[in-house]
C-alpha positions as a LaTeX table, in Angstrom:
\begin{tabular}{lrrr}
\hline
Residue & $x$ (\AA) & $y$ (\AA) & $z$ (\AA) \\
\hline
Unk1 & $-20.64$ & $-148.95$ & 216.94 \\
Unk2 & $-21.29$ & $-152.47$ & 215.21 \\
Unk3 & $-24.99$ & $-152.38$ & 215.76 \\
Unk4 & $-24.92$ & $-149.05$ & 214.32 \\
Unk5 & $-22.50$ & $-150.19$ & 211.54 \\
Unk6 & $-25.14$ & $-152.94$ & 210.74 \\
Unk7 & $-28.12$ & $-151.05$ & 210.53 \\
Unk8 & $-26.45$ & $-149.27$ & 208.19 \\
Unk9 & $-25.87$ & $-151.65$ & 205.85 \\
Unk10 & $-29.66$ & $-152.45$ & 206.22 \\
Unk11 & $-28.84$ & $-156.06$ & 208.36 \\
Unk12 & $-26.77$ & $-157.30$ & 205.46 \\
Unk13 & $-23.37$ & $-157.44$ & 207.10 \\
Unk14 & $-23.42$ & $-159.52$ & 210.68 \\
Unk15 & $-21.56$ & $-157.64$ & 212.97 \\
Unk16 & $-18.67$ & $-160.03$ & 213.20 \\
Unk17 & $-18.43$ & $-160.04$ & 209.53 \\
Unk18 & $-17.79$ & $-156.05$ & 210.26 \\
Unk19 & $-15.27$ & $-156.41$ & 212.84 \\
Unk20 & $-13.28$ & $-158.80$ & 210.55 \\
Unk21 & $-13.12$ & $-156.09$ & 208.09 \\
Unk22 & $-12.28$ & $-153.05$ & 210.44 \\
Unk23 & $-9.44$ & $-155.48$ & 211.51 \\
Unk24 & $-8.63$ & $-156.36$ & 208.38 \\
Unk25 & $-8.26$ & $-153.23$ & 207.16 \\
Unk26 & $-6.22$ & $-152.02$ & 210.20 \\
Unk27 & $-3.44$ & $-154.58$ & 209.87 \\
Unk28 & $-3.44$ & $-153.56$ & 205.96 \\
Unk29 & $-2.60$ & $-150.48$ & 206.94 \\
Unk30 & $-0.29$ & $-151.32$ & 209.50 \\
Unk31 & 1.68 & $-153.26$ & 207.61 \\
Unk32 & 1.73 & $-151.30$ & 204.13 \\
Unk33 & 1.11 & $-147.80$ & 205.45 \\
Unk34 & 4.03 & $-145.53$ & 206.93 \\
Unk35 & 1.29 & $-144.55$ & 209.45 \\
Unk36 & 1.77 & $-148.10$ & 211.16 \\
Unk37 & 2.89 & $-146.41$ & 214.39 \\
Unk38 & $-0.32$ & $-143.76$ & 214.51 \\
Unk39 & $-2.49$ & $-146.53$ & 213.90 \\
Unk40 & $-1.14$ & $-148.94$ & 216.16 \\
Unk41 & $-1.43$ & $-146.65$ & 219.17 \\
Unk42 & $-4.61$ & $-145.19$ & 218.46 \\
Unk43 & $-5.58$ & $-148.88$ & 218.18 \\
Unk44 & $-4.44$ & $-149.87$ & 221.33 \\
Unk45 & $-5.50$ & $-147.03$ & 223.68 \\
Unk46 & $-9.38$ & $-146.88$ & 222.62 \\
Unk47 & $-10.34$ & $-149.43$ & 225.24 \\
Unk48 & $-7.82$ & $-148.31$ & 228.20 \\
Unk49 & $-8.32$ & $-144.85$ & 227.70 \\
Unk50 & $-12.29$ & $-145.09$ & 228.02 \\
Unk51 & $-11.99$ & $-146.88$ & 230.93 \\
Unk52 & $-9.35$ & $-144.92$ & 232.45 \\
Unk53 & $-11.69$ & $-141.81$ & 232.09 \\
Unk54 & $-14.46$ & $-143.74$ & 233.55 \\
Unk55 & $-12.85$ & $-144.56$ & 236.67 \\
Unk56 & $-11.57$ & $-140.51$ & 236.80 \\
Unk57 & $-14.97$ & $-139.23$ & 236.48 \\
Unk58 & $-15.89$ & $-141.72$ & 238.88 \\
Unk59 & $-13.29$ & $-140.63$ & 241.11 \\
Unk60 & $-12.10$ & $-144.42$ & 241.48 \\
Unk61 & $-8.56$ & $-145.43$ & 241.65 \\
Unk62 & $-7.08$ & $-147.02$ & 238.62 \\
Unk63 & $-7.24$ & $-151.02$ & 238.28 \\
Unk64 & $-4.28$ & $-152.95$ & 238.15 \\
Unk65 & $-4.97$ & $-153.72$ & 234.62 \\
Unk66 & $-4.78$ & $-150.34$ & 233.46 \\
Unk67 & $-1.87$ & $-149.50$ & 235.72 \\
Unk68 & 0.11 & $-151.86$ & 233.84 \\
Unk69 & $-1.51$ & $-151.14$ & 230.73 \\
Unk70 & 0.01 & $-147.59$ & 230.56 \\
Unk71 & 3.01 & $-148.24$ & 232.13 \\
Unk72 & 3.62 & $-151.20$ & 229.08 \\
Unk73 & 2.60 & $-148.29$ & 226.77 \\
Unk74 & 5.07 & $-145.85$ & 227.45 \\
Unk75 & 7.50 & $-148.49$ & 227.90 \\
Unk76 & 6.80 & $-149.29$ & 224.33 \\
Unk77 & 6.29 & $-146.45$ & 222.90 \\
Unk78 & 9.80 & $-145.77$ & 223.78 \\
Unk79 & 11.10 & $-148.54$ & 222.24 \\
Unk80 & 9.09 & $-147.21$ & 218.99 \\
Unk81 & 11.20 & $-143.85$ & 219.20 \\
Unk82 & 13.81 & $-146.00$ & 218.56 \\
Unk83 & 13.64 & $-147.10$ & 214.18 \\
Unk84 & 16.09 & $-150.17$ & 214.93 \\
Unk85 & 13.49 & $-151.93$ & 216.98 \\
Unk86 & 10.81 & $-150.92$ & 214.46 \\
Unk87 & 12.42 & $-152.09$ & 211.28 \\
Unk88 & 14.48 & $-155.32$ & 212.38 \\
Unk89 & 11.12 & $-156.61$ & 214.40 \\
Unk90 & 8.76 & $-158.10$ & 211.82 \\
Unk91 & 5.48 & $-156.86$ & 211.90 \\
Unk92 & 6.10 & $-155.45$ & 215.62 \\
Unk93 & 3.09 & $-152.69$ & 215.24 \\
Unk94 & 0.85 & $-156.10$ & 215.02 \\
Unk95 & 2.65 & $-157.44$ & 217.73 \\
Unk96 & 2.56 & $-154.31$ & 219.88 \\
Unk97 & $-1.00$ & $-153.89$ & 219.06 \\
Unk98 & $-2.32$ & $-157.70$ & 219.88 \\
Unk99 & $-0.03$ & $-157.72$ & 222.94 \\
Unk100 & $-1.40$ & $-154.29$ & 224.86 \\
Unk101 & $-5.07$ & $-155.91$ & 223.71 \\
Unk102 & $-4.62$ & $-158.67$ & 225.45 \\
Unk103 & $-3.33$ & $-156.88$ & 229.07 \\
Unk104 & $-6.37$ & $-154.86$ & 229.47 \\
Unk105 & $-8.58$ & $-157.68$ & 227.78 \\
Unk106 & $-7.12$ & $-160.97$ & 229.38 \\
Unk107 & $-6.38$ & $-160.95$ & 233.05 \\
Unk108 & $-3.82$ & $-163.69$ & 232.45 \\
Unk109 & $-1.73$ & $-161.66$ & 230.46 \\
Unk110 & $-1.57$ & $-159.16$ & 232.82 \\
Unk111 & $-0.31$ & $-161.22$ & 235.67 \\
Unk112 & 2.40 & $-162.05$ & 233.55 \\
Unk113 & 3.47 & $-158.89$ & 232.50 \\
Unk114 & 2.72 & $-157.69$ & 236.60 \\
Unk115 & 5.02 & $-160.89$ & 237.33 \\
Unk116 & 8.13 & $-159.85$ & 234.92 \\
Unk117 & 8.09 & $-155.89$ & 236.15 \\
Unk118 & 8.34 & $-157.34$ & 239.58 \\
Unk119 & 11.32 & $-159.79$ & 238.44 \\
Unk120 & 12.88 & $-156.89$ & 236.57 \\
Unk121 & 12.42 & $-154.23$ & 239.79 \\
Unk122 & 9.69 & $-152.12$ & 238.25 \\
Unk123 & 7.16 & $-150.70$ & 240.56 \\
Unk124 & 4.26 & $-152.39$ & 240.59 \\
Unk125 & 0.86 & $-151.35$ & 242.20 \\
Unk126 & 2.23 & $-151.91$ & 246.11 \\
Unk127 & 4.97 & $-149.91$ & 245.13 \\
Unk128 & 3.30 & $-146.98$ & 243.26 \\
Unk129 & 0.91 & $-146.92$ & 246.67 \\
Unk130 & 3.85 & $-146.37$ & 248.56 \\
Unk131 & 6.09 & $-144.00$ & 246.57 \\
Unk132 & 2.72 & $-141.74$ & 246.07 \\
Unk133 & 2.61 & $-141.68$ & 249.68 \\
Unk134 & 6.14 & $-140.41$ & 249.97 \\
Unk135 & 5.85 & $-138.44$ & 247.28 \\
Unk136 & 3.28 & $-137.00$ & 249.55 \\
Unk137 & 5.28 & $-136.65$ & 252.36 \\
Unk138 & 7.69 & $-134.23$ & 250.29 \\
Unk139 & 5.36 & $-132.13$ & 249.04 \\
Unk140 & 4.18 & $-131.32$ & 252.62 \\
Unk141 & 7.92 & $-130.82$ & 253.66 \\
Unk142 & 8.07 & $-128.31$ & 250.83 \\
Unk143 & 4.90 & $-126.70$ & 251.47 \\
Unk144 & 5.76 & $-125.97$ & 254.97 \\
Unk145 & 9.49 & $-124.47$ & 254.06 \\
Unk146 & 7.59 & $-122.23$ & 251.27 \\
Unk147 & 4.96 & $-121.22$ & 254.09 \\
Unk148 & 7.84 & $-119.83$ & 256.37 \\
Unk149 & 9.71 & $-118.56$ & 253.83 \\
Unk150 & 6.67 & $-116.63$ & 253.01 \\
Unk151 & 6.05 & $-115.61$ & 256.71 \\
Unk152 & 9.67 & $-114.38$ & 256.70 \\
Unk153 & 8.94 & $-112.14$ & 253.54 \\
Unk154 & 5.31 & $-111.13$ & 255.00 \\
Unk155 & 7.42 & $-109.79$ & 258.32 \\
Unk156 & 10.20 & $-107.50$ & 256.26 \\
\hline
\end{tabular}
């Protein structure tokens, strides 16, 4: 998208010179726009979301990276239903949009963030493994109960 960006501007603009002024421009809006919160998350899902669809198409399971990514994100975007947060927190669109960067974008950061949900009790990837597996367990429960109930009707 830079390149292209560039070309456009017939090689007068560097492409770092045009990614300082699409981020300029985004945290102008952020902060002086009441679109801050549509911005923010479309902002912060571009990269996650293109690699989540990747890994789908793929059929690949999901890194830990973007397993934490999206669980952060709805986390947060909770906390944005809620206009308290929003308004007391200074510039917490910035925040929230630097911060969910960094996860996918820093594997530091996400060992961190991995290392507080397991302090707080969230599940984390080992956990998610094994409550999908229960989950799974269920379902065939279920499915079996529906299958003679079915039988039962089938014979009246």
């Amino acid at each position: 998208v830079l390149r292209k960006l560039q070309q456009k501007t017939n090689n007068k603009l560097k492409q770092e010179h045009i990614l300082l002024i699409i981020i300029a421009l985004s945290l102008i809006t952020i902060i002086f726009l009441p679109i801050a919160s549509l911005v923010s998350n479309v902002l912060c899902v571009v990269i996650p979301f293109q690699r989540t669809v990747r890994l789908v198409i793929a059929n690949k399971p999901p890194t830990l990276d973007l397993i934490v990514f999206w669980m952060t994100f709805g986390l947060l975007c909770v906390v944005d239903c809620s206009l308290v947060v929003t308004r007391v927190v200074p510039f917490y669109y910035i925040f929230k949009m630097v911060a969910m960067n960094a996860i996918v974008l820093d594997e530091r950061v996400c060992r961190f963030v991995v290392s507080g949900y397991k302090r707080m009790g969230f599940l984390v990837e080992e956990d998610i493994g094994k409550r999908a597996k229960e989950a799974v367990e269920v379902l065939k429960e279920k499915s079996k109960h529906l299958k003679g109930e079915l039988d039962e009707m089938k014979d009246k």
